[in-house]
Short mmCIF file of C-alpha atoms and ligand atoms in Angstrom, two decimals:
data_model
loop_
_atom_site.label_atom_id
_atom_site.label_comp_id
_atom_site.label_asym_id
_atom_site.label_seq_id
_atom_site.Cartn_x
_atom_site.Cartn_y
_atom_site.Cartn_z
CA MET O 234 83.39 111.65 74.44
CA GLU O 235 84.24 113.07 70.99
CA LYS O 236 83.13 109.79 69.45
CA PHE O 237 79.58 110.23 70.57
CA VAL O 238 79.13 113.97 70.58
CA SER O 239 79.97 116.04 67.54
CA SER O 240 78.99 119.50 68.68
CA ARG O 241 78.73 121.69 71.71
CA GLU O 242 74.93 121.64 71.34
CA ASP O 243 74.90 117.83 71.35
CA MET O 244 76.93 117.86 74.53
CA TYR O 245 74.61 120.29 76.27
CA GLY O 246 71.68 118.25 75.04
CA LEU O 247 73.20 115.11 76.50
CA ALA O 248 73.96 116.78 79.79
CA SER O 249 70.45 118.16 80.08
CA THR O 250 68.87 114.75 79.49
CA ILE O 251 71.06 113.10 82.06
CA ILE O 252 70.84 115.72 84.75
CA MET O 253 67.32 117.06 84.49
CA PRO O 254 64.44 117.41 82.02
CA GLU O 255 65.00 120.00 79.31
CA SER O 256 62.25 122.34 80.46
CA VAL O 257 63.58 122.47 84.02
CA TRP O 258 67.11 122.82 82.72
CA ALA O 259 66.27 125.78 80.44
CA ALA O 260 64.29 127.53 83.15
CA SER O 261 67.04 127.08 85.73
CA GLY O 262 69.55 129.25 83.88
CA HIS O 263 72.30 126.81 84.91
CA LEU O 264 73.50 126.47 81.35
CA GLU O 265 75.33 129.76 81.66
CA ASN O 266 77.32 128.56 84.67
CA PHE O 267 78.88 125.53 82.95
CA THR O 268 82.22 125.69 81.17
CA ASP O 269 82.23 124.52 77.59
CA PRO O 270 82.29 120.72 77.75
CA LEU O 271 84.25 120.15 74.55
CA ASP O 272 87.06 122.67 74.93
CA GLY O 273 86.87 122.39 78.68
CA LYS O 274 89.36 120.66 80.98
CA LYS O 275 90.54 117.12 80.30
CA PHE O 276 91.58 114.82 83.12
CA ASN O 277 95.12 113.57 83.56
CA THR O 278 94.39 110.08 84.80
CA MET O 279 97.99 108.86 84.89
CA PHE O 280 101.35 110.38 85.79
CA LYS O 281 103.37 110.89 82.66
CA SER O 282 107.15 110.88 82.81
CA GLU O 283 110.10 110.42 80.46
CA ALA O 284 112.53 107.50 80.48
CA GLY O 285 115.96 108.06 79.01
CA ALA O 286 119.12 109.97 79.91
CA ARG O 287 119.40 112.24 76.87
CA LYS O 288 117.00 115.07 76.28
CA GLY O 289 115.10 114.68 73.05
CA GLU O 290 115.75 110.92 73.00
CA THR O 291 113.32 109.90 75.70
CA THR O 292 110.28 107.66 75.70
CA ASN O 293 107.04 108.58 77.42
CA VAL O 294 106.28 106.35 80.37
CA TYR O 295 103.33 106.29 82.77
CA LEU O 296 103.48 105.52 86.48
CA ARG O 297 101.23 102.58 87.29
CA PRO O 298 97.82 103.23 88.87
CA GLU O 299 97.51 99.61 90.12
CA LEU O 300 99.80 96.57 90.42
CA ALA O 301 97.49 94.23 88.57
CA GLN O 302 98.78 94.64 85.01
CA GLY O 303 102.38 93.92 86.05
CA MET O 304 101.22 90.64 87.54
CA PHE O 305 99.23 89.71 84.45
CA VAL O 306 102.37 90.21 82.39
CA ASN O 307 104.33 88.11 84.95
CA PHE O 308 101.73 85.37 84.53
CA LYS O 309 103.52 83.92 81.49
CA ASN O 310 106.96 83.88 83.20
CA ILE O 311 105.50 82.09 86.19
CA VAL O 312 103.58 79.53 84.14
CA ASP O 313 106.65 78.84 81.98
CA SER O 314 109.08 78.50 84.88
CA PHE O 315 107.00 76.83 87.64
CA HIS O 316 104.21 75.10 85.69
CA PRO O 317 101.83 75.61 88.61
CA ASN O 318 98.47 73.88 88.73
CA LEU O 319 95.33 75.98 88.93
CA PRO O 320 94.35 77.58 91.20
CA PHE O 321 97.48 79.63 91.95
CA GLY O 322 98.14 83.23 92.78
CA ILE O 323 100.64 86.03 92.40
CA ALA O 324 100.94 88.73 95.07
CA GLN O 325 102.74 92.04 94.98
CA ILE O 326 103.17 95.07 97.17
CA GLY O 327 104.29 98.38 95.74
CA LYS O 328 103.72 102.05 94.98
CA CYS O 329 100.82 103.15 92.83
CA PHE O 330 100.01 106.60 91.51
CA ARG O 331 96.70 108.28 90.75
CA ASN O 332 96.71 111.68 89.18
CA GLU O 333 93.01 112.29 88.73
CA ILE O 334 92.07 112.32 92.41
CA SER O 335 91.73 115.17 94.90
CA PRO O 336 93.93 114.20 97.84
CA ARG O 337 92.12 114.39 101.17
CA ASP O 338 91.61 112.88 104.60
CA PHE O 339 95.28 112.37 105.55
CA LEU O 340 96.41 108.91 104.33
CA PHE O 341 93.00 107.99 102.96
CA ARG O 342 93.21 109.53 99.51
CA VAL O 343 96.69 110.32 98.28
CA ARG O 344 98.29 110.57 94.85
CA GLU O 345 101.07 108.13 95.73
CA PHE O 346 100.10 105.13 97.84
CA ASN O 347 101.10 101.57 98.69
CA LEU O 348 98.98 98.79 97.36
CA MET O 349 98.98 95.07 98.22
CA GLU O 350 97.29 92.97 95.56
CA PHE O 351 96.70 89.33 94.64
CA GLU O 352 95.77 87.97 91.25
CA TYR O 353 94.41 84.49 91.84
CA PHE O 354 94.05 82.35 88.69
CA ILE O 355 91.18 79.90 88.59
CA LEU O 356 88.87 77.84 86.40
CA GLU O 357 85.88 79.86 85.27
CA LYS O 358 83.37 77.35 86.64
CA GLU O 359 84.90 77.65 90.12
CA TRP O 360 84.84 81.44 90.44
CA GLU O 361 82.12 81.58 93.10
CA LYS O 362 83.91 79.07 95.33
CA HIS O 363 87.18 81.03 95.17
CA PHE O 364 85.42 84.34 95.61
CA GLU O 365 83.96 83.03 98.87
CA TYR O 366 87.35 81.65 99.93
CA TRP O 367 88.98 85.06 99.51
CA ARG O 368 86.11 86.84 101.17
CA LYS O 369 86.75 84.77 104.29
CA GLU O 370 90.52 85.25 104.01
CA MET O 371 90.00 89.01 103.93
CA TRP O 372 87.92 88.90 107.11
CA ASP O 373 90.60 86.73 108.75
CA TRP O 374 93.25 89.27 107.78
CA ILE O 375 91.14 92.12 109.21
CA LYS O 376 90.90 90.27 112.55
CA GLU O 377 94.54 89.17 112.43
CA ILE O 378 95.89 92.72 112.26
CA GLY O 379 93.54 93.99 114.94
CA ILE O 380 91.12 96.11 112.91
CA ASN O 381 87.82 96.25 114.80
CA LYS O 382 85.60 94.02 112.65
CA ASP O 383 82.46 95.79 113.90
CA LYS O 384 83.68 98.86 112.04
CA VAL O 385 84.06 96.99 108.74
CA HIS O 386 81.08 96.53 106.42
CA GLU O 387 80.76 94.68 103.16
CA SER O 388 79.14 96.58 100.32
CA GLU O 389 78.10 94.83 97.12
CA VAL O 390 78.99 97.05 94.16
CA SER O 391 75.91 97.44 91.96
CA LYS O 392 75.97 96.24 88.33
CA GLU O 393 75.89 99.87 87.12
CA GLU O 394 78.91 100.80 89.21
CA LEU O 395 81.09 97.75 88.50
CA ALA O 396 84.47 98.46 86.88
CA HIS O 397 84.57 97.48 83.20
CA TYR O 398 86.64 94.36 84.03
CA SER O 399 84.54 93.06 86.89
CA LYS O 400 81.54 90.76 87.04
CA ARG O 401 81.27 91.01 90.80
CA THR O 402 82.96 93.28 93.36
CA ILE O 403 82.56 93.61 97.09
CA ASP O 404 84.01 96.66 98.82
CA PHE O 405 85.06 96.31 102.43
CA GLU O 406 84.23 99.66 104.00
CA PHE O 407 85.53 100.99 107.30
CA ASP O 408 83.99 103.53 109.68
CA PHE O 409 86.72 106.16 109.42
CA PRO O 410 86.27 109.27 111.61
CA PHE O 411 85.30 111.15 108.42
CA GLY O 412 82.70 108.57 107.30
CA LYS O 413 82.21 105.05 106.00
CA LYS O 414 84.71 104.64 103.18
CA GLU O 415 86.33 101.90 101.11
CA LEU O 416 89.14 100.03 102.82
CA TYR O 417 89.62 97.00 100.54
CA GLY O 418 88.10 95.45 97.44
CA LEU O 419 87.43 91.93 96.21
CA ALA O 420 86.73 91.55 92.50
CA TYR O 421 86.00 88.77 90.04
CA ARG O 422 87.95 90.09 87.04
CA THR O 423 86.86 87.23 84.73
CA ASP O 424 89.43 86.57 81.95
CA TYR O 425 89.34 90.22 80.90
CA ASP O 426 93.02 91.01 81.47
CA LEU O 427 94.67 87.78 80.34
CA ALA O 428 92.51 87.83 77.21
CA ASN O 429 93.60 91.41 76.48
CA HIS O 430 97.24 90.46 76.99
CA LYS O 431 96.64 87.38 74.79
CA LEU O 432 97.92 85.03 77.51
CA ASN O 433 96.63 81.56 78.12
CA TYR O 434 97.28 78.39 80.11
CA TYR O 435 97.98 74.82 79.02
CA ASP O 436 96.60 72.13 81.31
CA GLU O 437 98.94 69.10 81.27
CA GLU O 438 96.22 66.77 82.52
CA THR O 439 93.37 67.65 80.17
CA LYS O 440 95.74 68.71 77.34
CA LYS O 441 93.58 71.78 76.85
CA THR O 442 94.61 75.40 76.36
CA PHE O 443 92.35 78.07 77.82
CA ILE O 444 92.35 81.47 79.52
CA PRO O 445 92.10 81.27 83.32
CA HIS O 446 89.75 83.57 85.21
CA VAL O 447 90.88 85.81 88.05
CA ILE O 448 89.81 86.69 91.58
CA GLU O 449 91.50 89.86 92.83
CA PRO O 450 91.66 90.75 96.53
CA THR O 451 93.18 94.23 96.86
CA PHE O 452 94.38 96.00 100.00
CA GLY O 453 95.51 99.62 100.35
CA ALA O 454 98.42 99.60 102.82
CA ASP O 455 97.98 103.27 103.75
CA ARG O 456 94.26 102.83 104.40
CA THR O 457 95.11 99.76 106.51
CA MET O 458 97.44 101.91 108.58
CA LEU O 459 94.80 104.62 108.96
CA ALA O 460 92.12 102.10 109.98
CA ILE O 461 94.48 100.57 112.55
CA LEU O 462 95.52 103.94 113.96
CA THR O 463 92.02 105.39 114.20
CA GLY O 464 90.71 102.14 115.70
CA ALA O 465 93.53 101.83 118.21
CA TYR O 466 93.54 105.42 119.46
CA ALA O 467 92.31 105.42 123.05
CA GLU O 468 92.06 107.81 125.98
CA ASP O 469 91.52 106.96 129.63
CA GLU O 470 92.53 108.01 133.13
CA LEU O 471 95.37 106.26 134.88
CA GLY O 472 96.72 107.21 138.31
CA GLY O 473 94.47 110.28 138.31
CA GLU O 474 95.90 111.53 135.01
CA LYS O 475 94.40 111.57 131.55
CA ARG O 476 96.39 109.45 129.15
CA VAL O 477 96.44 108.77 125.42
CA PHE O 478 97.46 105.34 124.21
CA LEU O 479 97.38 103.15 121.13
CA LYS O 480 95.60 99.90 121.80
CA LEU O 481 97.44 98.04 119.05
CA LYS O 482 97.27 94.30 118.83
CA PRO O 483 100.67 93.22 120.27
CA ARG O 484 101.48 91.34 117.04
CA ILE O 485 101.50 94.55 115.02
CA ALA O 486 102.91 96.99 117.59
CA PRO O 487 106.13 98.43 116.09
CA VAL O 488 107.86 98.26 119.49
CA LYS O 489 106.96 95.14 121.47
CA VAL O 490 108.94 95.76 124.64
CA ALA O 491 110.66 98.71 126.29
CA VAL O 492 113.30 98.15 128.96
CA PHE O 493 114.07 100.75 131.64
CA PRO O 494 116.47 101.02 134.55
CA LEU O 495 114.44 102.61 137.38
CA LEU O 496 117.13 105.29 137.80
CA LYS O 497 119.56 106.50 135.20
CA ASN O 498 122.28 107.43 137.69
CA LYS O 499 122.58 104.01 139.41
CA ALA O 500 125.23 102.11 137.46
CA LYS O 501 124.14 98.69 138.73
CA LEU O 502 120.54 99.22 137.62
CA VAL O 503 121.66 100.45 134.17
CA GLU O 504 124.05 97.52 133.77
CA LYS O 505 121.36 94.97 134.68
CA ALA O 506 118.79 96.68 132.43
CA ARG O 507 121.27 96.48 129.52
CA GLU O 508 121.71 92.78 130.24
CA VAL O 509 117.93 92.19 130.21
CA TYR O 510 117.64 94.25 127.01
CA LYS O 511 120.26 92.12 125.24
CA MET O 512 118.66 88.91 126.43
CA ILE O 513 115.23 89.92 124.99
CA LYS O 514 116.71 91.32 121.77
CA VAL O 515 117.93 87.91 120.64
CA ALA O 516 114.32 86.73 120.35
CA ILE O 517 112.35 89.97 119.96
CA PRO O 518 114.23 92.59 117.93
CA GLN O 519 111.45 95.22 118.10
CA LEU O 520 112.78 96.56 121.38
CA MET O 521 113.65 99.91 122.98
CA PHE O 522 115.89 100.98 125.83
CA ASP O 523 114.90 104.19 127.57
CA ASP O 524 116.47 105.88 130.58
CA ASN O 525 115.28 109.44 129.86
CA GLY O 526 113.10 111.33 132.34
CA ASN O 527 111.16 109.69 135.13
CA ILE O 528 109.53 106.29 134.88
CA GLY O 529 106.01 107.75 134.54
CA LYS O 530 107.03 109.77 131.48
CA ARG O 531 108.69 106.72 129.93
CA TYR O 532 105.49 104.70 130.37
CA ARG O 533 103.46 107.47 128.72
CA ARG O 534 105.83 107.66 125.75
CA GLN O 535 105.50 103.94 125.18
CA ASP O 536 101.70 104.09 125.64
CA GLU O 537 101.50 106.66 122.86
CA ILE O 538 103.25 104.39 120.36
CA GLY O 539 101.32 101.32 121.53
CA THR O 540 104.16 99.32 123.15
CA PRO O 541 102.40 96.43 124.90
CA PHE O 542 105.07 95.74 127.58
CA CYS O 543 107.42 97.86 129.67
CA VAL O 544 110.06 96.03 131.70
CA THR O 545 111.64 97.86 134.62
CA VAL O 546 114.79 96.90 136.46
CA ASP O 547 114.63 98.21 140.04
CA PHE O 548 116.42 97.66 143.34
CA GLU O 549 114.52 94.44 144.01
CA THR O 550 115.91 93.07 140.74
CA LEU O 551 119.39 93.28 142.20
CA GLU O 552 118.25 91.23 145.20
CA ASN O 553 116.10 88.47 143.68
CA ASP O 554 116.54 88.72 139.87
CA THR O 555 112.92 89.67 139.17
CA VAL O 556 111.72 92.60 137.06
CA THR O 557 108.37 94.38 136.79
CA VAL O 558 106.37 93.97 133.60
CA ARG O 559 103.73 96.65 133.04
CA GLY O 560 100.87 95.98 130.63
CA ARG O 561 99.88 98.91 128.39
CA ASP O 562 96.10 98.58 128.52
CA THR O 563 95.61 98.31 132.28
CA GLY O 564 98.82 99.88 133.56
CA GLU O 565 99.07 96.95 135.98
CA GLN O 566 102.47 95.57 136.93
CA GLN O 567 103.59 92.03 137.64
CA ARG O 568 106.87 90.76 139.04
CA VAL O 569 108.43 88.18 136.79
CA GLY O 570 111.70 86.28 137.18
CA ALA O 571 114.30 87.53 134.69
CA LYS O 572 114.81 83.94 133.53
CA GLU O 573 111.10 83.49 132.79
CA LEU O 574 110.72 86.93 131.20
CA LEU O 575 111.18 85.96 127.57
CA GLU O 576 108.64 83.17 127.77
CA TYR O 577 106.20 85.45 129.63
CA ILE O 578 106.36 88.07 126.86
CA ARG O 579 106.33 85.59 123.97
CA GLU O 580 103.15 83.99 125.30
CA ARG O 581 101.40 87.36 125.35
CA LEU O 582 102.59 88.48 121.92
CA LYS O 583 100.78 85.62 120.17
N1 LIG W 216 93.41 96.56 91.04
C1 LIG W 216 92.19 97.07 91.58
C2 LIG W 216 92.33 98.40 92.11
O1 LIG W 216 93.34 99.06 91.96
P1 LIG W 216 91.01 100.24 93.50
O2 LIG W 216 89.73 100.13 94.27
O3 LIG W 216 91.13 101.34 92.51
O4 LIG W 216 91.23 98.82 92.81
C3 LIG W 216 92.55 99.30 95.40
O5 LIG W 216 92.21 100.36 94.55
C4 LIG W 216 92.72 99.76 96.84
O6 LIG W 216 93.74 100.78 96.87
C5 LIG W 216 91.49 100.40 97.47
O7 LIG W 216 90.65 99.42 98.04
C6 LIG W 216 92.14 101.29 98.53
O8 LIG W 216 92.45 100.54 99.69
C7 LIG W 216 93.45 101.72 97.87
N2 LIG W 216 93.40 103.06 97.24
C8 LIG W 216 92.81 103.38 96.07
N3 LIG W 216 92.99 104.67 95.77
C9 LIG W 216 93.71 105.21 96.77
C10 LIG W 216 94.23 106.53 97.04
N4 LIG W 216 94.07 107.55 96.19
N5 LIG W 216 94.93 106.72 98.19
C11 LIG W 216 95.13 105.70 99.06
N6 LIG W 216 94.67 104.44 98.85
C12 LIG W 216 93.98 104.18 97.72
#
């Protein structure tokens, strides 16, 4: 701001033109309530730290606010070692840090978060085609992980609000319980970054050197988690009791199957349940064994973490080698042969 404004008066003048006409501004008396803009607070946009073991011999470093720049720097290594044809992409997942924000709304806005980002390198003339391709991919991802697509809305970022590097950006917004807020972004970053890093691409076929353009789909992992959790949270009544459960898509449930012996103190039931547990674990490692409390409580515990299937070994199992499989959403049980169990579950996890 110092470049444009040389005095405190200039700054107030600027502020008054932007915010309201001078006459209204002067009459409002608001001027007195503002802190001095020039010796006022400056924002810390990045986290500053020091690299180096010895005090006094360190270098200032800054924690990254996005993954993108690391990937643009990697661009040269990848081109030199793999010689990929355009279009090609680089994807990374990792921690990012933002110091200028006010953390709020649980996982939604935090200073340290996990970002998943692609930089997809393309020919300039094909940017619209690739933008559309990624737009569809992002919708497919949203459906794939079980986010309710009716709660997601595209929002075209206006020209005035576009980031300095972008020629077009679409925000994917989600109906969070605290309002409609950005979940993901899709940006056409042009050749802004590669040009700044002075990186280019040699096309073996056309024998031409040029700077590729970039489409950037970006996904906050924490916001993904929050959208999934808030969308999956459900309450109903089962067996005359109110219950809370997570209606997670089976593919993303952290525990896919829980195995119980009906009674903890019957050695034969426990032994058989352990056998069933081991048999499933070979194919589906996201598994739990639980013999605590009564069966109703075990079901409820699994409902709360969104486990799609509970398998119970009971006295009938010892007679005919069948188990009960209880589905999370309906609470209904089916008897399934122990030998067919794995196939039964696999089919329903797809
Ligand atoms: N490289 C582009 C970029 O970083 P951004 O919109 O600033 O764009 C990308 O951030 C994504 O990161 C957002 O769509 C959002 O999902 C997530 N995100 C941004 N700031 C966040 C914060 N303070 N806390 C949690 N997630 C955040």
